[in-house]
Short mmCIF file of N, CA and C in Angstrom, two decimals:
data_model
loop_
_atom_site.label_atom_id
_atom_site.label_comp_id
_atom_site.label_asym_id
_atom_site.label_seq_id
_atom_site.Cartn_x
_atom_site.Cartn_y
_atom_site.Cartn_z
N UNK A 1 10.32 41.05 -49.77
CA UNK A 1 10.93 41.35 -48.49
C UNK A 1 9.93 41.17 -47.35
N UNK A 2 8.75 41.42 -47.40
CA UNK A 2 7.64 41.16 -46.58
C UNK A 2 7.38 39.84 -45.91
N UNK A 3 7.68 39.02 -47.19
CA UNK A 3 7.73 37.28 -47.08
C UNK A 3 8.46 37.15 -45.97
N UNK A 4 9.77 37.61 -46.32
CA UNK A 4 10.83 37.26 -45.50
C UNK A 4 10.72 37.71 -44.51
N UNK A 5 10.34 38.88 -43.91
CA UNK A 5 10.23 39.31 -42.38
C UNK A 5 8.66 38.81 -42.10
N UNK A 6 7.87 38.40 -42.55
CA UNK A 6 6.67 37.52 -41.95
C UNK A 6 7.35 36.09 -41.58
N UNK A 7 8.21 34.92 -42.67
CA UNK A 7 8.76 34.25 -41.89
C UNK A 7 9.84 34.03 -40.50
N UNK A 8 10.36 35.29 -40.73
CA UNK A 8 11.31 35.49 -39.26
C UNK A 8 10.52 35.72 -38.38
N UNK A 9 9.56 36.08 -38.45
CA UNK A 9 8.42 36.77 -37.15
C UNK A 9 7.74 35.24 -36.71
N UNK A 10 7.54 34.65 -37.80
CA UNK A 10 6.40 33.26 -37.67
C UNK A 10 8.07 32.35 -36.31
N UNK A 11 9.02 31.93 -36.96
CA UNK A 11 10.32 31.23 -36.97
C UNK A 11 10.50 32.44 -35.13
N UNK A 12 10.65 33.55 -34.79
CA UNK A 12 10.86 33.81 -33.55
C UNK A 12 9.89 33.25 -32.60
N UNK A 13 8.81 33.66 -33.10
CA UNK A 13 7.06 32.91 -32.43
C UNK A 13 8.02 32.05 -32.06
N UNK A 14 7.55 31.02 -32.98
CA UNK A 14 7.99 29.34 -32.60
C UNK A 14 8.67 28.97 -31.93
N UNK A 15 9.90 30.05 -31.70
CA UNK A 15 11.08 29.69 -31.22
C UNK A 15 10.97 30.06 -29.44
N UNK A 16 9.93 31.42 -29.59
CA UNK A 16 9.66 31.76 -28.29
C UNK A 16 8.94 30.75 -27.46
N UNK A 17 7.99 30.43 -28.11
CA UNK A 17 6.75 29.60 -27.60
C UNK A 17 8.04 27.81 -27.32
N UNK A 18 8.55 27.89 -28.16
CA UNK A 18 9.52 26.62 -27.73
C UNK A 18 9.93 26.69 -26.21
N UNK A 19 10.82 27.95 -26.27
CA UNK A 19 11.72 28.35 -24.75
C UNK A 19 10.71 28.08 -23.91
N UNK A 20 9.28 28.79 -23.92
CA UNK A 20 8.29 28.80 -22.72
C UNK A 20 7.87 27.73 -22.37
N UNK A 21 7.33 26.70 -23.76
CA UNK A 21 7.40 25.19 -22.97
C UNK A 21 8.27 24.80 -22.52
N UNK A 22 9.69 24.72 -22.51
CA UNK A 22 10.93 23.80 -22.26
C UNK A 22 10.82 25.13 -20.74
N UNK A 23 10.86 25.73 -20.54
CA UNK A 23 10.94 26.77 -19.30
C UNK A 23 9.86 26.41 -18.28
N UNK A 24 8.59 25.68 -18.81
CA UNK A 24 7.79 25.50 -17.79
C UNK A 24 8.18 24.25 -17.54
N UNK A 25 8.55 23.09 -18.43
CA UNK A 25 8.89 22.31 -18.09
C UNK A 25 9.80 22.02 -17.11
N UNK A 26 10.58 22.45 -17.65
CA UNK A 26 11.94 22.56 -16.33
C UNK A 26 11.69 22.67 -14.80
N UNK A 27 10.49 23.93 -15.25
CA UNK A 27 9.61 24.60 -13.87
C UNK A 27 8.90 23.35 -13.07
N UNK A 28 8.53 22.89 -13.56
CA UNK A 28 7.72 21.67 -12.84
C UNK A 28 8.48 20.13 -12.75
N UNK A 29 9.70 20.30 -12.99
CA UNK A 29 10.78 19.08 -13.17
C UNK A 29 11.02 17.99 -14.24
N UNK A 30 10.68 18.73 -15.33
CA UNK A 30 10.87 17.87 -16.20
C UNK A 30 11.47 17.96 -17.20
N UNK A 31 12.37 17.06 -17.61
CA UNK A 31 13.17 17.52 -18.92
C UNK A 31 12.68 17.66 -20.14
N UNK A 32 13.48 18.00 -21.01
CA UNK A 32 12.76 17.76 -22.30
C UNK A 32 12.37 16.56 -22.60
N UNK A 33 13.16 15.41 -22.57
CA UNK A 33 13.20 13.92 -23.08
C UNK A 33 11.90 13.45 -21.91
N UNK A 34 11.56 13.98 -21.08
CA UNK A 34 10.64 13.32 -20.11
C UNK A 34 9.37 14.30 -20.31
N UNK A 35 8.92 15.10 -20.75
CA UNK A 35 8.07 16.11 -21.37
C UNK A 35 7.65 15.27 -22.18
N UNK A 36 8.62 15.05 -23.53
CA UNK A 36 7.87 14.01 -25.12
C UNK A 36 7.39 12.81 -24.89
N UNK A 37 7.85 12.23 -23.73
CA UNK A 37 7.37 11.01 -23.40
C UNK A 37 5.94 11.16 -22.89
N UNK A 38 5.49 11.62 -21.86
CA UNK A 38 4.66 12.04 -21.77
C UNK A 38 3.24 12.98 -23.10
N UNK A 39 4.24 13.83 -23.53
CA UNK A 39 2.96 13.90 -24.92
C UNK A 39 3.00 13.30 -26.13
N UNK A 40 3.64 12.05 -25.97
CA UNK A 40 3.44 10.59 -26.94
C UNK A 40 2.60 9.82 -26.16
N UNK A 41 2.53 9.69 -24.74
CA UNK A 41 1.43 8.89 -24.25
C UNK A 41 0.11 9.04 -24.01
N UNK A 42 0.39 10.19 -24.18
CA UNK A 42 -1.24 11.07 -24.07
C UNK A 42 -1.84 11.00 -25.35
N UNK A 43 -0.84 10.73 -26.36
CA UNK A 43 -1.91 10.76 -27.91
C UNK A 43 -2.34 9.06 -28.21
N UNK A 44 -2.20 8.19 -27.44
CA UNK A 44 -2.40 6.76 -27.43
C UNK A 44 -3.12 6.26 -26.20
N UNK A 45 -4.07 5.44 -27.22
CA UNK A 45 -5.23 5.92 -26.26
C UNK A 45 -5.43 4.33 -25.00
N UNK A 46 -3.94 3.49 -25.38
CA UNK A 46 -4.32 2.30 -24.81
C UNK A 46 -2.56 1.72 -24.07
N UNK A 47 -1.86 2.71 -24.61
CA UNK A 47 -0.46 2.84 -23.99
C UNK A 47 0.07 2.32 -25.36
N UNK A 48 1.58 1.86 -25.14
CA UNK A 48 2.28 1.88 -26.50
C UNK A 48 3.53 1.09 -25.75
N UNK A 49 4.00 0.45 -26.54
CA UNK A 49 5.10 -0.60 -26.15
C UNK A 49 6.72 0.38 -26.17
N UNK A 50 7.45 0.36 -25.32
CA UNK A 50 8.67 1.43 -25.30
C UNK A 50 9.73 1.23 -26.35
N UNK A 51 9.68 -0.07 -26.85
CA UNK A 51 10.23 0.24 -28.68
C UNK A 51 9.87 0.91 -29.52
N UNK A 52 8.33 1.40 -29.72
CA UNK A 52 7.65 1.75 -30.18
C UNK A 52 7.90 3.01 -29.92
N UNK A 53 8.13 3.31 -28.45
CA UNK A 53 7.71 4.94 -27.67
C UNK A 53 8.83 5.28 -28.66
N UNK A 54 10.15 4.63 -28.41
CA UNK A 54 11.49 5.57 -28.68
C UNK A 54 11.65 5.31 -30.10
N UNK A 55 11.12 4.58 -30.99
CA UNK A 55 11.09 5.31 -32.16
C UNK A 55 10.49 6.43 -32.82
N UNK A 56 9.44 6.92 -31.67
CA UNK A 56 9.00 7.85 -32.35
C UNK A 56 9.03 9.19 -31.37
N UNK A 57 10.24 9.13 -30.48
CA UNK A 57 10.59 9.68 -29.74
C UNK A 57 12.02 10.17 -30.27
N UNK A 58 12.66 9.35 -31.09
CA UNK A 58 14.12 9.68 -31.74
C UNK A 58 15.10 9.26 -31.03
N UNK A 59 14.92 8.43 -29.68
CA UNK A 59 15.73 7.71 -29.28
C UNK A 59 16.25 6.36 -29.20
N UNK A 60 17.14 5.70 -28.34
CA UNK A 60 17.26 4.43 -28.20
C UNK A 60 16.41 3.66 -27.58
N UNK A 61 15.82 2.31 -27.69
CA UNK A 61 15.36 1.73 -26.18
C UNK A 61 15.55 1.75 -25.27
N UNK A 62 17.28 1.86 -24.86
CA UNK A 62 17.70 2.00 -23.43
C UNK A 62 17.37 3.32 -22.80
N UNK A 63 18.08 4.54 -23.63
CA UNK A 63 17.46 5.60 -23.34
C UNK A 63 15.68 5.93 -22.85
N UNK A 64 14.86 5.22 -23.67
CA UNK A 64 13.39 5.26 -23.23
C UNK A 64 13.44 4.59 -22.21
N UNK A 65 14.24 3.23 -22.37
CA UNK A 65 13.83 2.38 -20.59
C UNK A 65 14.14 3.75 -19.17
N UNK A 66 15.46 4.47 -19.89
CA UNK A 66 15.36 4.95 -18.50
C UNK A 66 14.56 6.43 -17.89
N UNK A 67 14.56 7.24 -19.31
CA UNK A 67 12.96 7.97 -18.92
C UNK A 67 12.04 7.28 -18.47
N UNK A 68 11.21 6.19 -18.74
CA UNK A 68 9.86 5.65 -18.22
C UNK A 68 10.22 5.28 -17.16
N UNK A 69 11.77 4.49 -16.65
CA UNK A 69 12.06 4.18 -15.26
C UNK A 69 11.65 5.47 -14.29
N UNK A 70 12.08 6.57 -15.11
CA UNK A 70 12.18 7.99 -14.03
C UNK A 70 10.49 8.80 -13.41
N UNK A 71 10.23 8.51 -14.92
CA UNK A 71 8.84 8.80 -14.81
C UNK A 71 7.85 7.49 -13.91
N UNK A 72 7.94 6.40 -13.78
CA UNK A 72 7.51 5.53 -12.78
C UNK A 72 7.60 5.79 -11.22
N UNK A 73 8.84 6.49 -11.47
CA UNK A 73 9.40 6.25 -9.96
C UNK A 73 9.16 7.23 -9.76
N UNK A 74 8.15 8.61 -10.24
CA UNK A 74 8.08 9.57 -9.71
C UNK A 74 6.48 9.66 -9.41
N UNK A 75 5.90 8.19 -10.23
CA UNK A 75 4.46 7.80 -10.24
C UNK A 75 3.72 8.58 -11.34
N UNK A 76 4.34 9.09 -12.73
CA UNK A 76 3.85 9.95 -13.86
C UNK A 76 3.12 8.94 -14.61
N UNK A 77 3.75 8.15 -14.93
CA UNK A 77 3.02 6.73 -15.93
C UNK A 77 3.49 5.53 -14.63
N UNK A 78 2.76 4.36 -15.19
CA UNK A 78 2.59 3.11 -15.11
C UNK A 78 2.48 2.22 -16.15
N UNK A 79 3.63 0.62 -16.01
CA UNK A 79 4.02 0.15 -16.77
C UNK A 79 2.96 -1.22 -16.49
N UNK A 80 2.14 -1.36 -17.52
CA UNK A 80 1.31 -2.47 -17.94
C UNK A 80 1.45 -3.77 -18.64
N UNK A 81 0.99 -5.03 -18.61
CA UNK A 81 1.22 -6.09 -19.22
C UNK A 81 0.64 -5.76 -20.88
N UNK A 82 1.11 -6.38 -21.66
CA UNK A 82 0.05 -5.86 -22.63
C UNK A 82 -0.57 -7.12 -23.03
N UNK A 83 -2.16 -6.94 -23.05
CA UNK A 83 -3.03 -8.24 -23.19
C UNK A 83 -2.46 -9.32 -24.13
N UNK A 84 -1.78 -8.87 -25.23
CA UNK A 84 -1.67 -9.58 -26.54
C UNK A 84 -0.51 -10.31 -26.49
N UNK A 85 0.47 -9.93 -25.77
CA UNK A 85 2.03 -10.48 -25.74
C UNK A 85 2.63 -10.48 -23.72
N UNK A 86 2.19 -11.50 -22.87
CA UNK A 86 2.85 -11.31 -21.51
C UNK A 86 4.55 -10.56 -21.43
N UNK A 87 4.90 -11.02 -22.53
CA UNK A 87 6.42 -10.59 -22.47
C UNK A 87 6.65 -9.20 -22.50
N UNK A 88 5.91 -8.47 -22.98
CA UNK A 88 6.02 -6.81 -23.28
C UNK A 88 5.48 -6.26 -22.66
N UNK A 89 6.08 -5.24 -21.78
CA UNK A 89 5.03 -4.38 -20.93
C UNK A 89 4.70 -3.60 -21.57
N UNK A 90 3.97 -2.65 -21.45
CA UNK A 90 3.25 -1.21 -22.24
C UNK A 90 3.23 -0.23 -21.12
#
């Protein structure tokens, strides 16, 4: 029984600490889907191609095109050539 009320305690944590990020986020204008984008770009250390972003974001491409559109236009990221391929921005 101990188990079990140490995992509900661990599982509320988590759940709290969830609300408070998604609450500050909000606080400072940002959604959730525009939050992950942002801490997927921060773990890459040279940018990342937006097929790439939204697979490992759990979304579509279109969907990522239009977070990074939002986040551009708010001046959060910037969209780069990528040395290896002119056709793909990063």
């Amino acid at each position: 029984m101990a188990a079990v009320n140490s995992i509900l305690q661990v599982e509320n944590l988590t759940k709290s600490f969830g609300d408070l990020v998604l609450f500050e986020n909000i606080s400072f204008g940002l959604s959730e889907g525009r939050f992950i984008v942002l801490f997927l770009l921060d773990s890459v250390p040279r940018g990342v191609a937006p097929n790439k972003l939204a697979e490992q974001a759990g979304v579509t491409p279109a969907t990522m095109t239009g977070l990074i559109d939002g986040l551009e236009r708010d001046n959060l990221v910037n969209r780069q050539a990528d040395p290896d391929d002119r056709r793909r921005p990063r």
